[in-house]
mmCIF file of C-alpha atoms in Angstrom:
data_model
loop_
_atom_site.group_PDB
_atom_site.id
_atom_site.type_symbol
_atom_site.label_atom_id
_atom_site.label_comp_id
_atom_site.label_asym_id
_atom_site.label_seq_id
_atom_site.Cartn_x
_atom_site.Cartn_y
_atom_site.Cartn_z
ATOM 1 C CA MET A 1 13.689 -17.495 -34.772
ATOM 2 C CA SER A 2 14.466 -20.969 -33.446
ATOM 3 C CA ILE A 3 16.179 -21.957 -30.206
ATOM 4 C CA ALA A 4 19.580 -23.600 -30.625
ATOM 5 C CA LEU A 5 20.916 -26.190 -28.175
ATOM 6 C CA ILE A 6 24.460 -26.513 -26.878
ATOM 7 C CA ALA A 7 24.486 -30.105 -25.652
ATOM 8 C CA GLY A 8 26.983 -31.620 -23.242
ATOM 9 C CA GLU A 9 26.956 -35.146 -21.852
ATOM 10 C CA GLY A 10 24.014 -36.804 -20.117
ATOM 11 C CA ILE A 11 20.307 -37.371 -20.679
ATOM 12 C CA LEU A 12 19.192 -33.769 -20.039
ATOM 13 C CA PRO A 13 20.242 -32.425 -23.489
ATOM 14 C CA VAL A 14 18.397 -35.326 -25.125
ATOM 15 C CA GLU A 15 15.194 -34.509 -23.241
ATOM 16 C CA ILE A 16 15.532 -30.851 -24.227
ATOM 17 C CA ALA A 17 16.194 -31.777 -27.869
ATOM 18 C CA LYS A 18 12.997 -33.862 -27.887
ATOM 19 C CA LYS A 19 10.993 -30.956 -26.510
ATOM 20 C CA LEU A 20 12.498 -28.476 -28.984
ATOM 21 C CA GLN A 21 11.497 -30.765 -31.848
ATOM 22 C CA GLU A 22 7.913 -30.619 -30.547
ATOM 23 C CA ILE A 23 7.708 -26.824 -30.239
ATOM 24 C CA GLN A 24 9.641 -25.614 -33.311
ATOM 25 C CA ASP A 25 10.165 -26.567 -36.925
ATOM 26 C CA ARG A 26 13.954 -26.829 -36.915
ATOM 27 C CA THR A 27 16.737 -27.004 -34.367
ATOM 28 C CA LEU A 28 20.484 -26.462 -34.483
ATOM 29 C CA ILE A 29 22.378 -28.627 -32.002
ATOM 30 C CA LEU A 30 26.025 -28.030 -31.137
ATOM 31 C CA ALA A 31 27.160 -31.273 -29.500
ATOM 32 C CA LEU A 32 30.013 -31.358 -26.997
ATOM 33 C CA ARG A 33 29.677 -35.103 -26.485
ATOM 34 C CA ASN A 34 30.794 -38.348 -28.065
ATOM 35 C CA ASP A 35 27.429 -40.060 -28.651
ATOM 36 C CA THR A 36 26.027 -37.570 -31.123
ATOM 37 C CA GLU A 37 23.822 -40.316 -32.601
ATOM 38 C CA THR A 38 21.380 -39.876 -29.692
ATOM 39 C CA LEU A 39 20.741 -36.285 -30.781
ATOM 40 C CA LYS A 40 20.507 -36.769 -34.563
ATOM 41 C CA PRO A 41 16.756 -37.598 -34.645
ATOM 42 C CA TYR A 42 15.936 -34.223 -33.094
ATOM 43 C CA ALA A 43 18.259 -31.942 -35.060
ATOM 44 C CA ASP A 44 17.737 -30.171 -38.356
ATOM 45 C CA LYS A 45 21.484 -29.493 -38.224
ATOM 46 C CA LEU A 46 23.931 -31.216 -35.865
ATOM 47 C CA ILE A 47 27.506 -30.013 -35.391
ATOM 48 C CA ARG A 48 29.953 -31.916 -33.211
ATOM 49 C CA MET A 49 32.414 -29.679 -31.380
ATOM 50 C CA ARG A 50 35.345 -31.564 -29.888
ATOM 51 C CA THR A 51 36.281 -28.673 -27.604
ATOM 52 C CA PRO A 52 34.069 -25.889 -26.153
ATOM 53 C CA ASN A 53 35.089 -23.140 -28.580
ATOM 54 C CA LEU A 54 32.781 -20.299 -27.686
ATOM 55 C CA GLY A 55 33.601 -18.124 -30.688
ATOM 56 C CA ARG A 56 32.738 -20.875 -33.138
ATOM 57 C CA GLY A 57 29.565 -21.708 -31.228
ATOM 58 C CA ILE A 58 28.322 -18.119 -31.385
ATOM 59 C CA HIS A 59 29.183 -17.950 -35.088
ATOM 60 C CA GLU A 60 27.275 -21.160 -35.858
ATOM 61 C CA VAL A 61 24.206 -20.024 -33.905
ATOM 62 C CA LYS A 62 24.060 -16.640 -35.635
ATOM 63 C CA SER A 63 24.740 -18.146 -39.070
ATOM 64 C CA TYR A 64 21.854 -20.543 -38.551
ATOM 65 C CA GLY A 65 19.565 -17.623 -37.802
ATOM 66 C CA SER A 66 18.934 -18.371 -34.137
ATOM 67 C CA ASP A 67 18.923 -15.676 -31.498
ATOM 68 C CA LYS A 68 18.266 -17.925 -28.477
ATOM 69 C CA ILE A 69 20.208 -20.833 -27.034
ATOM 70 C CA ILE A 70 19.863 -23.367 -24.253
ATOM 71 C CA MET A 71 23.009 -24.735 -22.605
ATOM 72 C CA ALA A 72 22.607 -28.140 -20.967
ATOM 73 C CA GLY A 73 24.626 -31.193 -20.049
ATOM 74 C CA ARG A 74 27.981 -31.975 -18.493
ATOM 75 C CA ILE A 75 31.240 -30.660 -19.904
ATOM 76 C CA PRO A 76 34.378 -32.429 -18.572
ATOM 77 C CA LYS A 77 35.878 -30.029 -16.045
ATOM 78 C CA LYS A 78 39.424 -31.093 -16.907
ATOM 79 C CA LEU A 79 39.045 -29.239 -20.214
ATOM 80 C CA ILE A 80 39.351 -25.895 -18.433
ATOM 81 C CA TYR A 81 42.765 -26.896 -17.099
ATOM 82 C CA TYR A 82 44.258 -27.995 -20.401
ATOM 83 C CA LEU A 83 47.376 -26.118 -21.473
ATOM 84 C CA PRO A 84 48.354 -24.498 -23.677
ATOM 85 C CA PHE A 85 45.049 -22.674 -24.224
ATOM 86 C CA SER A 86 46.193 -21.697 -27.730
ATOM 87 C CA PHE A 87 45.988 -25.342 -28.806
ATOM 88 C CA PHE A 88 42.600 -26.288 -27.355
ATOM 89 C CA PHE A 89 40.542 -23.088 -27.413
ATOM 90 C CA ASP A 90 39.679 -20.219 -29.705
ATOM 91 C CA ARG A 91 40.444 -16.595 -28.870
ATOM 92 C CA LEU A 92 37.104 -15.850 -27.187
ATOM 93 C CA SER A 93 37.253 -18.996 -25.055
ATOM 94 C CA ARG A 94 40.797 -18.153 -23.928
ATOM 95 C CA SER A 95 39.696 -14.641 -23.048
ATOM 96 C CA VAL A 96 36.813 -15.920 -20.917
ATOM 97 C CA LEU A 97 39.034 -18.430 -19.113
ATOM 98 C CA ARG A 98 41.754 -15.898 -18.353
ATOM 99 C CA LYS A 99 39.352 -13.346 -16.899
ATOM 100 C CA THR A 100 37.135 -15.722 -14.928
ATOM 101 C CA MET A 101 37.399 -17.878 -11.842
ATOM 102 C CA ARG A 102 37.182 -21.583 -12.682
ATOM 103 C CA ASP A 103 34.171 -22.509 -10.536
ATOM 104 C CA ASP A 104 31.006 -23.508 -12.414
ATOM 105 C CA HIS A 105 28.942 -20.449 -11.515
ATOM 106 C CA SER A 106 31.589 -17.899 -12.512
ATOM 107 C CA LEU A 107 32.553 -19.706 -15.694
ATOM 108 C CA LEU A 108 28.990 -20.291 -16.898
ATOM 109 C CA GLY A 109 28.074 -16.729 -15.999
ATOM 110 C CA ALA A 110 30.939 -15.438 -18.131
ATOM 111 C CA ILE A 111 29.822 -17.620 -21.053
ATOM 112 C CA VAL A 112 26.271 -16.263 -20.742
ATOM 113 C CA LYS A 113 27.648 -12.715 -20.717
ATOM 114 C CA ALA A 114 29.696 -13.400 -23.858
ATOM 115 C CA CYS A 115 26.574 -14.690 -25.632
ATOM 116 C CA GLU A 116 24.504 -11.716 -24.510
ATOM 117 C CA ASP A 117 27.187 -9.357 -25.830
ATOM 118 C CA GLU A 118 26.489 -10.945 -29.231
ATOM 119 C CA ASN A 119 22.712 -10.424 -28.800
ATOM 120 C CA ILE A 120 22.066 -14.116 -28.176
ATOM 121 C CA ILE A 121 19.568 -14.820 -25.397
ATOM 122 C CA VAL A 122 20.418 -17.702 -23.065
ATOM 123 C CA MET A 123 17.184 -19.388 -22.009
ATOM 124 C CA PRO A 124 16.572 -21.407 -18.817
ATOM 125 C CA TYR A 125 15.885 -25.004 -19.802
ATOM 126 C CA TRP A 126 13.369 -25.551 -17.014
ATOM 127 C CA GLN A 127 10.938 -23.291 -18.895
ATOM 128 C CA ILE A 128 10.438 -25.915 -21.597
ATOM 129 C CA LEU A 129 10.501 -28.850 -19.156
ATOM 130 C CA PRO A 130 8.196 -27.619 -16.350
ATOM 131 C CA GLU A 131 6.855 -31.131 -15.764
ATOM 132 C CA PHE A 132 10.351 -32.196 -14.644
ATOM 133 C CA ILE A 133 10.533 -29.741 -11.723
ATOM 134 C CA ALA A 134 10.530 -31.370 -8.265
ATOM 135 C CA GLN A 135 7.708 -30.456 -5.879
ATOM 136 C CA SER A 136 7.699 -30.183 -2.065
ATOM 137 C CA GLY A 137 7.235 -33.177 0.206
ATOM 138 C CA LYS A 138 7.171 -36.815 -0.853
ATOM 139 C CA LEU A 139 8.211 -37.295 -4.473
ATOM 140 C CA SER A 140 8.517 -41.065 -4.575
ATOM 141 C CA GLY A 141 9.506 -44.119 -2.627
ATOM 142 C CA ARG A 142 8.652 -43.836 1.067
ATOM 143 C CA PRO A 143 8.782 -40.849 3.422
ATOM 144 C CA PRO A 144 12.153 -40.337 5.174
ATOM 145 C CA ASN A 145 12.366 -41.925 8.611
ATOM 146 C CA ASP A 146 13.294 -39.850 11.659
ATOM 147 C CA LYS A 147 17.030 -40.473 11.336
ATOM 148 C CA GLU A 148 17.016 -39.619 7.629
ATOM 149 C CA MET A 149 15.028 -36.446 8.284
ATOM 150 C CA LYS A 150 17.612 -35.354 10.846
ATOM 151 C CA ASP A 151 20.333 -35.982 8.280
ATOM 152 C CA ILE A 152 18.357 -33.981 5.692
ATOM 153 C CA ASN A 153 18.120 -31.000 8.024
ATOM 154 C CA TYR A 154 21.793 -31.204 8.957
ATOM 155 C CA GLY A 155 22.751 -31.479 5.295
ATOM 156 C CA ARG A 156 20.745 -28.341 4.543
ATOM 157 C CA GLU A 157 22.709 -26.505 7.231
ATOM 158 C CA ILE A 158 25.967 -27.632 5.609
ATOM 159 C CA LEU A 159 24.805 -26.584 2.132
ATOM 160 C CA ARG A 160 23.858 -23.124 3.388
ATOM 161 C CA VAL A 161 27.565 -22.694 4.164
ATOM 162 C CA THR A 162 29.097 -24.394 1.105
ATOM 163 C CA LEU A 163 26.779 -23.104 -1.633
ATOM 164 C CA PRO A 164 27.673 -19.401 -1.225
ATOM 165 C CA CYS A 165 31.296 -20.501 -1.712
ATOM 166 C CA SER A 166 30.334 -21.876 -5.160
ATOM 167 C CA PHE A 167 30.945 -25.525 -4.362
ATOM 168 C CA GLY A 168 29.115 -28.329 -2.639
ATOM 169 C CA GLN A 169 25.814 -28.506 -4.531
ATOM 170 C CA ALA A 170 25.283 -31.888 -2.897
ATOM 171 C CA VAL A 171 26.358 -33.511 0.355
ATOM 172 C CA CYS A 172 26.039 -36.986 1.866
ATOM 173 C CA VAL A 173 25.234 -37.210 5.569
ATOM 174 C CA ALA A 174 25.077 -40.383 7.679
ATOM 175 C CA ASP A 175 24.144 -40.471 11.355
ATOM 176 C CA GLY A 176 24.634 -36.726 11.731
ATOM 177 C CA ALA A 177 28.113 -36.684 10.155
ATOM 178 C CA VAL A 178 29.217 -35.355 6.759
ATOM 179 C CA VAL A 179 30.501 -38.287 4.713
ATOM 180 C CA ALA A 180 31.191 -36.514 1.416
ATOM 181 C CA VAL A 181 30.751 -33.099 -0.194
ATOM 182 C CA GLU A 182 30.411 -32.674 -3.949
ATOM 183 C CA ALA A 183 33.163 -30.710 -5.631
ATOM 184 C CA MET A 184 34.184 -30.661 -9.282
ATOM 185 C CA GLU A 185 33.695 -34.416 -9.716
ATOM 186 C CA GLY A 186 29.882 -34.188 -9.709
ATOM 187 C CA THR A 187 27.115 -35.813 -7.690
ATOM 188 C CA ASP A 188 27.431 -39.342 -9.090
ATOM 189 C CA MET A 189 31.107 -39.651 -8.197
ATOM 190 C CA MET A 190 30.434 -38.147 -4.776
ATOM 191 C CA ILE A 191 27.762 -40.811 -4.192
ATOM 192 C CA ARG A 192 30.188 -43.578 -5.124
ATOM 193 C CA ARG A 193 32.812 -42.122 -2.798
ATOM 194 C CA ALA A 194 30.277 -41.923 0.036
ATOM 195 C CA GLY A 195 29.425 -45.571 -0.503
ATOM 196 C CA GLU A 196 33.078 -46.544 -0.172
ATOM 197 C CA ILE A 197 33.399 -44.555 3.059
ATOM 198 C CA SER A 198 30.164 -45.258 4.931
ATOM 199 C CA GLY A 199 27.979 -47.596 2.900
ATOM 200 C CA ARG A 200 24.898 -45.726 4.124
ATOM 201 C CA GLY A 201 23.481 -42.220 4.360
ATOM 202 C CA THR A 202 21.308 -39.511 2.857
ATOM 203 C CA VAL A 203 22.074 -37.313 -0.153
ATOM 204 C CA ILE A 204 20.944 -33.678 -0.034
ATOM 205 C CA LYS A 205 21.166 -31.646 -3.252
ATOM 206 C CA MET A 206 20.293 -27.948 -3.478
ATOM 207 C CA MET A 207 20.954 -24.768 -5.442
ATOM 208 C CA LYS A 208 22.869 -21.658 -4.434
ATOM 209 C CA GLU A 209 20.468 -18.932 -3.307
ATOM 210 C CA GLY A 210 20.159 -16.239 -5.963
ATOM 211 C CA GLN A 211 21.861 -18.414 -8.601
ATOM 212 C CA ASP A 212 20.976 -17.711 -12.214
ATOM 213 C CA MET A 213 18.402 -20.362 -13.151
ATOM 214 C CA ARG A 214 19.464 -20.341 -16.793
ATOM 215 C CA TYR A 215 22.203 -22.836 -16.086
ATOM 216 C CA ASP A 216 23.543 -25.435 -13.650
ATOM 217 C CA LEU A 217 20.172 -26.309 -12.161
ATOM 218 C CA PRO A 218 20.443 -29.289 -9.785
ATOM 219 C CA THR A 219 19.477 -32.443 -11.675
ATOM 220 C CA VAL A 220 18.730 -35.998 -10.580
ATOM 221 C CA GLY A 221 17.595 -39.017 -12.518
ATOM 222 C CA PRO A 222 17.568 -42.820 -12.657
ATOM 223 C CA VAL A 223 21.375 -42.931 -12.670
ATOM 224 C CA THR A 224 21.369 -41.061 -9.355
ATOM 225 C CA LEU A 225 19.220 -43.766 -7.790
ATOM 226 C CA GLU A 226 21.233 -46.575 -9.383
ATOM 227 C CA ASN A 227 24.412 -45.139 -7.851
ATOM 228 C CA MET A 228 22.706 -44.658 -4.484
ATOM 229 C CA LYS A 229 21.531 -48.261 -4.489
ATOM 230 C CA LYS A 230 25.058 -49.524 -5.197
ATOM 231 C CA ALA A 231 26.475 -47.222 -2.497
ATOM 232 C CA GLY A 232 23.926 -48.274 0.146
ATOM 233 C CA LEU A 233 22.393 -44.781 0.438
ATOM 234 C CA THR A 234 18.692 -44.789 1.297
ATOM 235 C CA CYS A 235 17.361 -41.226 1.074
ATOM 236 C CA LEU A 236 17.545 -38.387 -1.449
ATOM 237 C CA ALA A 237 16.440 -34.841 -0.643
ATOM 238 C CA VAL A 238 16.262 -32.268 -3.451
ATOM 239 C CA GLN A 239 15.309 -28.621 -3.576
ATOM 240 C CA ALA A 240 11.664 -28.171 -4.508
ATOM 241 C CA GLY A 241 10.996 -25.840 -7.416
ATOM 242 C CA LYS A 242 14.664 -25.756 -8.469
ATOM 243 C CA THR A 243 15.594 -29.372 -9.217
ATOM 244 C CA LEU A 244 14.971 -31.259 -12.435
ATOM 245 C CA VAL A 245 13.934 -34.913 -12.199
ATOM 246 C CA LEU A 246 14.988 -36.566 -15.456
ATOM 247 C CA GLU A 247 13.085 -39.518 -16.919
ATOM 248 C CA PRO A 248 10.533 -39.113 -14.113
ATOM 249 C CA GLU A 249 8.536 -42.258 -14.818
ATOM 250 C CA LYS A 250 11.623 -44.469 -14.627
ATOM 251 C CA PHE A 251 12.998 -42.445 -11.702
ATOM 252 C CA PHE A 252 9.869 -42.893 -9.574
ATOM 253 C CA GLU A 253 9.655 -46.602 -10.438
ATOM 254 C CA LEU A 254 13.257 -47.130 -9.304
ATOM 255 C CA ALA A 255 12.710 -45.198 -6.064
ATOM 256 C CA ASP A 256 9.833 -47.529 -5.215
ATOM 257 C CA ARG A 257 11.756 -50.639 -6.240
ATOM 258 C CA TYR A 258 14.870 -49.696 -4.262
ATOM 259 C CA ASN A 259 12.879 -48.370 -1.287
ATOM 260 C CA ILE A 260 14.714 -45.036 -1.506
ATOM 261 C CA ALA A 261 12.948 -42.065 0.067
ATOM 262 C CA VAL A 262 12.859 -39.069 -2.298
ATOM 263 C CA TRP A 263 11.850 -35.826 -0.615
ATOM 264 C CA GLY A 264 11.441 -32.245 -1.855
ATOM 265 C CA VAL A 265 12.631 -29.500 0.526
ATOM 266 C CA ASN A 266 12.741 -25.713 0.368
ATOM 267 C CA TYR A 267 15.935 -23.712 0.839
ATOM 268 C CA ALA A 268 14.418 -20.999 2.995
ATOM 269 C CA GLU A 269 11.986 -22.946 5.153
ATOM 270 C CA GLU A 270 12.740 -23.281 8.845
ATOM 271 C CA ILE A 271 14.932 -26.250 9.699
ATOM 272 C CA LEU A 272 13.121 -28.476 12.161
#
């Protein structure tokens, strides 16, 4: 049976759709995004869903004959606060929302559980994009200088506190002070906010220890570096082995051009 794709916003679902086209004969894509044209070349069947109706999604996947799905891409967080639920969501979606906390990890975990209850396997997308996984040490650009390395280590200390609370996947640190912490707005908006506040600093992005790697993997790409350049931020540290680098060729070229240090760190290693 084929793997279906539930595609939110961003470049990640497009990269996954390309890979699925390479490894299987046909692919069902359920698109929760406006620019569905970017996905059409890679889909045997493309269905646009204007709201994340879980019941319909499960029905479409099973009707197509798929028993595996990959969930990838951004879904606007404001959707989960829309009222009344009866207008925007189907019965299963309302049930999940009412029983679940609204943080990403709890909500996505509940969605995975609902799919598994219908005998649909939720696959981790990193398994089909292993070449996108960040490695330890220097990834691109230049090595961090001493001040940036101190900010990296301090940022890791902050993330060890925020991540277990299910927020703060990324933080910006400048001169040993926390400038901004990522919340529901996402990393790109946090970077822009940090630029308005400090105009300099280091971004550290990591994953909650023990988090299910089937969803919400930390992701960076060319847009991350473009936003950092505009904000005046000069160093990016990501978690090795658990961060996806999208459009790697373009990403590494931009890091060199903008002189941004990109460094892979481990969650558990001793902080120097």
